Amino acid sequence: MHIFIILCLIPLTIDIDDLTAQLHLDTGMAYMQQGLLEQAEEEFNHTLEISGDYHTAVLGLGMIHAMRMSWDSAADYFRQYIETCPDDYRGFFELSKLYLNTGKPDSAAFMLDSAFIRSPTTPSIWLQSGKARLELGEMDSAEMWFSKGVLGQGSTDFESLVLLASVYRRTSRGAEAREILLPAVETGYAPAAWELARIYLGWKDYLRAGDAINRYLMLSPEGYYADSALLVLEELGESGQYIP
């Protein structure tokens, strides 16, 4: 009788452990998305203490260290995840982002090729691959990846479009770049306005450049390029080339 009771309880214990580990993992992911890195790290460690089978917690720890710019620790976690889950693109993808952030676009491109083989329909891989090739100065390859992202109509299509326009601009195809940017600007996508301003500045069309910069600042006053945009406006004003 006692043996029967014990045998009945064993699966229940395993299920409870699995449920608890999954709960800690999900909670850690939620904390990480909110930027609560210490809490997320604690949850991921709890997950691994309960069960070493929840390998996504290792990936999560790598992402946390990458957010902290603890590059060596992050790389160790990503490599551990790749070794454990070689068929999952995410380890290669996260390591590629780390390499791009640390000035190693050639290594990033290699990791992204591996990620693409494992998940060829993931738009974020296309976008990241384009960025790596752009850093390497491989314009034809970057154009191919960004074009793929634009046609994919996914969550990265606008970013891909702006970067595709930047390739056009750098390869003396400003008119083509302007043509694809204008609809994105009209929809209110701020980075498109900044890229459009750069095209006008290259043409020395300072009136339209100033208007595009003001559009960018209106759409994204605290945006990534806001300081640069204000500086350019100030320089144009001082030179008399643009009057708001």
mmCIF file of C-alpha atoms in Angstrom:
data_model
loop_
_atom_site.group_PDB
_atom_site.id
_atom_site.type_symbol
_atom_site.label_atom_id
_atom_site.label_comp_id
_atom_site.label_asym_id
_atom_site.label_seq_id
_atom_site.Cartn_x
_atom_site.Cartn_y
_atom_site.Cartn_z
ATOM 1 C CA MET A 1 0.000 0.000 0.000
ATOM 2 C CA HIS A 2 2.779 2.407 0.931
ATOM 3 C CA ILE A 3 4.621 1.625 -2.273
ATOM 4 C CA PHE A 4 1.472 2.332 -4.278
ATOM 5 C CA ILE A 5 1.068 5.741 -2.602
ATOM 6 C CA ILE A 6 4.720 6.621 -3.260
ATOM 7 C CA LEU A 7 4.426 5.612 -6.910
ATOM 8 C CA CYS A 8 1.355 7.807 -7.248
ATOM 9 C CA LEU A 9 3.127 10.790 -5.709
ATOM 10 C CA ILE A 10 6.270 10.639 -7.846
ATOM 11 C CA PRO A 11 4.640 11.933 -11.078
ATOM 12 C CA LEU A 12 2.874 14.609 -9.048
ATOM 13 C CA THR A 13 6.192 15.805 -7.603
ATOM 14 C CA ILE A 14 7.750 15.914 -11.046
ATOM 15 C CA ASP A 15 4.793 17.858 -12.438
ATOM 16 C CA ILE A 16 4.959 20.366 -9.584
ATOM 17 C CA ASP A 17 8.689 20.894 -10.161
ATOM 18 C CA ASP A 18 8.091 21.410 -13.873
ATOM 19 C CA LEU A 19 5.275 23.852 -13.233
ATOM 20 C CA THR A 20 7.354 25.766 -10.686
ATOM 21 C CA ALA A 21 10.356 25.965 -13.004
ATOM 22 C CA GLN A 22 8.160 27.163 -15.875
ATOM 23 C CA LEU A 23 6.578 29.778 -13.625
ATOM 24 C CA HIS A 24 9.973 31.144 -12.600
ATOM 25 C CA LEU A 25 11.076 31.164 -16.253
ATOM 26 C CA ASP A 26 7.971 33.030 -17.433
ATOM 27 C CA THR A 27 8.256 35.489 -14.551
ATOM 28 C CA GLY A 28 11.908 36.100 -15.393
ATOM 29 C CA MET A 29 11.043 36.832 -19.015
ATOM 30 C CA ALA A 30 8.329 39.266 -17.921
ATOM 31 C CA TYR A 31 10.722 41.037 -15.548
ATOM 32 C CA MET A 32 13.359 41.281 -18.279
ATOM 33 C CA GLN A 33 10.893 42.856 -20.709
ATOM 34 C CA GLN A 34 10.134 45.464 -18.040
ATOM 35 C CA GLY A 35 13.833 46.195 -17.548
ATOM 36 C CA LEU A 36 13.861 44.708 -14.040
ATOM 37 C CA LEU A 37 17.118 42.885 -14.564
ATOM 38 C CA GLU A 38 17.962 41.895 -10.977
ATOM 39 C CA GLN A 39 14.557 40.328 -10.464
ATOM 40 C CA ALA A 40 14.767 38.580 -13.823
ATOM 41 C CA GLU A 41 18.211 37.174 -13.033
ATOM 42 C CA GLU A 42 16.939 35.827 -9.720
ATOM 43 C CA GLU A 43 14.011 34.114 -11.431
ATOM 44 C CA PHE A 44 16.214 32.507 -14.090
ATOM 45 C CA ASN A 45 18.597 31.201 -11.437
ATOM 46 C CA HIS A 46 15.651 29.770 -9.500
ATOM 47 C CA THR A 47 14.528 28.039 -12.682
ATOM 48 C CA LEU A 48 17.890 26.340 -13.146
ATOM 49 C CA GLU A 49 18.069 25.367 -9.476
ATOM 50 C CA ILE A 50 14.778 23.504 -9.843
ATOM 51 C CA SER A 51 15.574 21.930 -13.208
ATOM 52 C CA GLY A 52 18.514 22.055 -15.546
ATOM 53 C CA ASP A 53 16.220 21.168 -18.431
ATOM 54 C CA TYR A 54 14.894 24.713 -18.833
ATOM 55 C CA HIS A 55 17.694 25.905 -21.076
ATOM 56 C CA THR A 56 15.891 29.111 -22.049
ATOM 57 C CA ALA A 57 16.845 30.408 -18.596
ATOM 58 C CA VAL A 58 20.497 30.229 -19.708
ATOM 59 C CA LEU A 59 19.616 32.293 -22.776
ATOM 60 C CA GLY A 60 17.806 34.758 -20.526
ATOM 61 C CA LEU A 61 20.854 35.145 -18.287
ATOM 62 C CA GLY A 62 22.948 35.880 -21.359
ATOM 63 C CA MET A 63 20.485 38.548 -22.492
ATOM 64 C CA ILE A 64 20.561 40.161 -19.031
ATOM 65 C CA HIS A 65 24.359 40.342 -19.042
ATOM 66 C CA ALA A 66 24.262 41.762 -22.579
ATOM 67 C CA MET A 67 21.884 44.500 -21.396
ATOM 68 C CA ARG A 68 24.378 45.281 -18.629
ATOM 69 C CA MET A 69 27.154 45.299 -21.256
ATOM 70 C CA SER A 70 28.920 42.499 -19.404
ATOM 71 C CA TRP A 71 29.985 41.179 -22.769
ATOM 72 C CA ASP A 72 32.239 38.296 -21.723
ATOM 73 C CA SER A 73 29.688 36.831 -19.311
ATOM 74 C CA ALA A 74 26.902 37.248 -21.860
ATOM 75 C CA ALA A 75 28.952 35.503 -24.553
ATOM 76 C CA ASP A 76 29.645 32.584 -22.201
ATOM 77 C CA TYR A 77 25.925 32.098 -21.571
ATOM 78 C CA PHE A 78 25.084 32.319 -25.277
ATOM 79 C CA ARG A 79 27.772 29.777 -26.174
ATOM 80 C CA GLN A 80 26.488 27.487 -23.439
ATOM 81 C CA TYR A 81 22.996 27.772 -24.885
ATOM 82 C CA ILE A 82 24.237 27.090 -28.423
ATOM 83 C CA GLU A 83 26.085 24.000 -27.214
ATOM 84 C CA THR A 84 22.989 22.729 -25.402
ATOM 85 C CA CYS A 85 20.419 23.733 -28.040
ATOM 86 C CA PRO A 86 22.297 23.733 -31.363
ATOM 87 C CA ASP A 87 19.091 23.610 -33.424
ATOM 88 C CA ASP A 88 17.620 26.779 -31.906
ATOM 89 C CA TYR A 89 18.447 29.966 -33.817
ATOM 90 C CA ARG A 90 18.127 32.199 -30.760
ATOM 91 C CA GLY A 91 21.564 31.484 -29.324
ATOM 92 C CA PHE A 92 23.267 32.357 -32.605
ATOM 93 C CA PHE A 93 21.052 35.415 -33.019
ATOM 94 C CA GLU A 94 21.733 36.846 -29.557
ATOM 95 C CA LEU A 95 25.460 36.224 -29.921
ATOM 96 C CA SER A 96 25.382 38.038 -33.269
ATOM 97 C CA LYS A 97 23.869 41.103 -31.601
ATOM 98 C CA LEU A 98 26.622 41.017 -28.998
ATOM 99 C CA TYR A 99 29.270 40.883 -31.723
ATOM 100 C CA LEU A 100 27.713 43.855 -33.521
ATOM 101 C CA ASN A 101 27.619 45.839 -30.286
ATOM 102 C CA THR A 102 31.294 45.109 -29.672
ATOM 103 C CA GLY A 103 32.542 46.014 -33.140
ATOM 104 C CA LYS A 104 32.858 42.524 -34.618
ATOM 105 C CA PRO A 105 30.555 42.558 -37.660
ATOM 106 C CA ASP A 106 32.407 39.694 -39.347
ATOM 107 C CA SER A 107 31.715 37.398 -36.388
ATOM 108 C CA ALA A 108 28.142 38.696 -36.259
ATOM 109 C CA ALA A 109 27.617 37.830 -39.932
ATOM 110 C CA PHE A 110 28.911 34.298 -39.332
ATOM 111 C CA MET A 111 26.508 33.791 -36.414
ATOM 112 C CA LEU A 112 23.623 35.184 -38.452
ATOM 113 C CA ASP A 113 24.282 32.755 -41.283
ATOM 114 C CA SER A 114 23.906 29.969 -38.714
ATOM 115 C CA ALA A 115 20.724 31.542 -37.345
ATOM 116 C CA PHE A 116 19.256 31.894 -40.845
ATOM 117 C CA ILE A 117 19.887 28.218 -41.654
ATOM 118 C CA ARG A 118 17.873 27.286 -38.579
ATOM 119 C CA SER A 119 15.081 29.813 -39.044
ATOM 120 C CA PRO A 120 15.015 31.239 -42.596
ATOM 121 C CA THR A 121 11.621 32.953 -42.225
ATOM 122 C CA THR A 122 12.417 35.107 -39.174
ATOM 123 C CA PRO A 123 12.398 38.838 -40.137
ATOM 124 C CA SER A 124 14.623 39.891 -37.225
ATOM 125 C CA ILE A 125 17.386 37.668 -38.632
ATOM 126 C CA TRP A 126 17.065 39.361 -42.032
ATOM 127 C CA LEU A 127 17.284 42.797 -40.414
ATOM 128 C CA GLN A 128 20.279 41.889 -38.282
ATOM 129 C CA SER A 129 22.017 40.291 -41.252
ATOM 130 C CA GLY A 130 21.582 43.508 -43.205
ATOM 131 C CA LYS A 131 23.063 45.530 -40.357
ATOM 132 C CA ALA A 132 26.102 43.263 -40.177
ATOM 133 C CA ARG A 133 26.697 43.480 -43.917
ATOM 134 C CA LEU A 134 26.253 47.263 -43.780
ATOM 135 C CA GLU A 135 28.930 47.460 -41.091
ATOM 136 C CA LEU A 136 31.193 45.377 -43.304
ATOM 137 C CA GLY A 137 30.578 47.710 -46.251
ATOM 138 C CA GLU A 138 28.959 44.928 -48.291
ATOM 139 C CA MET A 139 26.273 47.114 -49.820
ATOM 140 C CA ASP A 140 24.833 44.585 -52.275
ATOM 141 C CA SER A 141 24.337 42.009 -49.545
ATOM 142 C CA ALA A 142 22.928 44.587 -47.110
ATOM 143 C CA GLU A 143 20.480 45.762 -49.787
ATOM 144 C CA MET A 144 19.329 42.194 -50.366
ATOM 145 C CA TRP A 145 18.627 41.591 -46.670
ATOM 146 C CA PHE A 146 16.842 44.914 -46.121
ATOM 147 C CA SER A 147 14.755 44.418 -49.277
ATOM 148 C CA LYS A 148 13.744 41.026 -47.962
ATOM 149 C CA GLY A 149 12.696 42.673 -44.698
ATOM 150 C CA VAL A 150 10.599 45.317 -46.455
ATOM 151 C CA LEU A 151 8.801 42.716 -48.577
ATOM 152 C CA GLY A 152 8.221 40.535 -45.533
ATOM 153 C CA GLN A 153 5.683 42.977 -44.079
ATOM 154 C CA GLY A 154 6.626 42.025 -40.524
ATOM 155 C CA SER A 155 7.378 43.896 -37.332
ATOM 156 C CA THR A 156 10.753 45.026 -38.708
ATOM 157 C CA ASP A 157 9.587 46.271 -42.111
ATOM 158 C CA PHE A 158 9.817 50.019 -41.339
ATOM 159 C CA GLU A 159 13.294 49.707 -39.848
ATOM 160 C CA SER A 160 14.362 47.628 -42.830
ATOM 161 C CA LEU A 161 12.943 50.266 -45.160
ATOM 162 C CA VAL A 162 14.904 53.106 -43.543
ATOM 163 C CA LEU A 163 18.115 51.107 -43.647
ATOM 164 C CA LEU A 164 17.446 50.194 -47.277
ATOM 165 C CA ALA A 165 17.080 53.923 -47.982
ATOM 166 C CA SER A 166 20.434 54.508 -46.269
ATOM 167 C CA VAL A 167 22.011 51.977 -48.642
ATOM 168 C CA TYR A 168 20.478 53.833 -51.595
ATOM 169 C CA ARG A 169 21.806 57.127 -50.229
ATOM 170 C CA ARG A 170 25.312 55.767 -49.779
ATOM 171 C CA THR A 171 25.323 54.338 -53.299
ATOM 172 C CA SER A 172 24.265 57.594 -55.005
ATOM 173 C CA ARG A 173 20.601 56.673 -55.371
ATOM 174 C CA GLY A 174 19.124 59.464 -53.293
ATOM 175 C CA ALA A 175 16.034 59.839 -55.462
ATOM 176 C CA GLU A 176 15.122 56.179 -54.932
ATOM 177 C CA ALA A 177 15.729 56.561 -51.218
ATOM 178 C CA ARG A 178 13.453 59.587 -51.037
ATOM 179 C CA GLU A 179 10.717 57.770 -52.920
ATOM 180 C CA ILE A 180 10.516 54.901 -50.437
ATOM 181 C CA LEU A 181 10.918 57.148 -47.388
ATOM 182 C CA LEU A 182 8.114 59.629 -48.039
ATOM 183 C CA PRO A 183 5.234 57.191 -47.316
ATOM 184 C CA ALA A 184 6.926 56.096 -44.075
ATOM 185 C CA VAL A 185 7.335 59.725 -43.014
ATOM 186 C CA GLU A 186 3.662 60.353 -43.713
ATOM 187 C CA THR A 187 2.702 57.470 -41.454
ATOM 188 C CA GLY A 188 4.661 59.114 -38.627
ATOM 189 C CA TYR A 189 7.718 56.854 -38.487
ATOM 190 C CA ALA A 190 10.328 59.206 -37.031
ATOM 191 C CA PRO A 191 13.576 57.522 -38.205
ATOM 192 C CA ALA A 192 12.330 57.851 -41.801
ATOM 193 C CA ALA A 193 12.163 61.638 -41.348
ATOM 194 C CA TRP A 194 15.756 61.733 -40.109
ATOM 195 C CA GLU A 195 17.012 59.645 -43.023
ATOM 196 C CA LEU A 196 15.083 61.893 -45.399
ATOM 197 C CA ALA A 197 16.782 64.913 -43.838
ATOM 198 C CA ARG A 198 20.180 63.349 -44.501
ATOM 199 C CA ILE A 199 19.288 62.946 -48.164
ATOM 200 C CA TYR A 200 18.281 66.607 -48.444
ATOM 201 C CA LEU A 201 21.446 67.683 -46.645
ATOM 202 C CA GLY A 202 23.480 65.731 -49.198
ATOM 203 C CA TRP A 203 21.640 67.586 -51.939
ATOM 204 C CA LYS A 204 22.233 70.906 -50.140
ATOM 205 C CA ASP A 205 18.469 71.395 -50.102
ATOM 206 C CA TYR A 206 18.572 73.020 -46.679
ATOM 207 C CA LEU A 207 14.976 74.205 -46.629
ATOM 208 C CA ARG A 208 13.532 70.725 -47.028
ATOM 209 C CA ALA A 209 16.268 69.291 -44.808
ATOM 210 C CA GLY A 210 15.241 71.663 -42.016
ATOM 211 C CA ASP A 211 11.593 70.761 -42.462
ATOM 212 C CA ALA A 212 12.400 67.050 -42.295
ATOM 213 C CA ILE A 213 14.485 67.549 -39.146
ATOM 214 C CA ASN A 214 11.672 69.468 -37.494
ATOM 215 C CA ARG A 215 9.304 66.676 -38.477
ATOM 216 C CA TYR A 216 11.609 64.169 -36.827
ATOM 217 C CA LEU A 217 11.830 66.232 -33.634
ATOM 218 C CA MET A 218 8.065 66.629 -33.540
ATOM 219 C CA LEU A 219 7.576 62.873 -33.882
ATOM 220 C CA SER A 220 10.397 61.878 -31.536
ATOM 221 C CA PRO A 221 11.599 64.764 -29.330
ATOM 222 C CA GLU A 222 13.596 62.380 -27.125
ATOM 223 C CA GLY A 223 14.614 60.072 -29.958
ATOM 224 C CA TYR A 224 17.995 58.527 -30.655
ATOM 225 C CA TYR A 225 18.943 61.237 -33.167
ATOM 226 C CA ALA A 226 17.371 64.194 -31.324
ATOM 227 C CA ASP A 227 20.686 65.705 -30.175
ATOM 228 C CA SER A 228 22.203 65.409 -33.637
ATOM 229 C CA ALA A 229 19.057 66.869 -35.206
ATOM 230 C CA LEU A 230 19.113 69.899 -32.916
ATOM 231 C CA LEU A 231 22.810 70.439 -33.607
ATOM 232 C CA VAL A 232 22.267 70.364 -37.372
ATOM 233 C CA LEU A 233 19.358 72.811 -37.093
ATOM 234 C CA GLU A 234 21.514 75.134 -35.018
ATOM 235 C CA GLU A 235 24.334 74.988 -37.547
ATOM 236 C CA LEU A 236 21.951 75.659 -40.435
ATOM 237 C CA GLY A 237 20.451 78.610 -38.582
ATOM 238 C CA GLU A 238 23.838 80.127 -37.781
ATOM 239 C CA SER A 239 24.933 79.783 -41.393
ATOM 240 C CA GLY A 240 21.755 81.445 -42.588
ATOM 241 C CA GLN A 241 20.971 78.486 -44.802
ATOM 242 C CA TYR A 242 17.746 77.679 -42.981
ATOM 243 C CA ILE A 243 15.233 79.938 -41.314
ATOM 244 C CA PRO A 244 12.555 78.095 -39.298
#
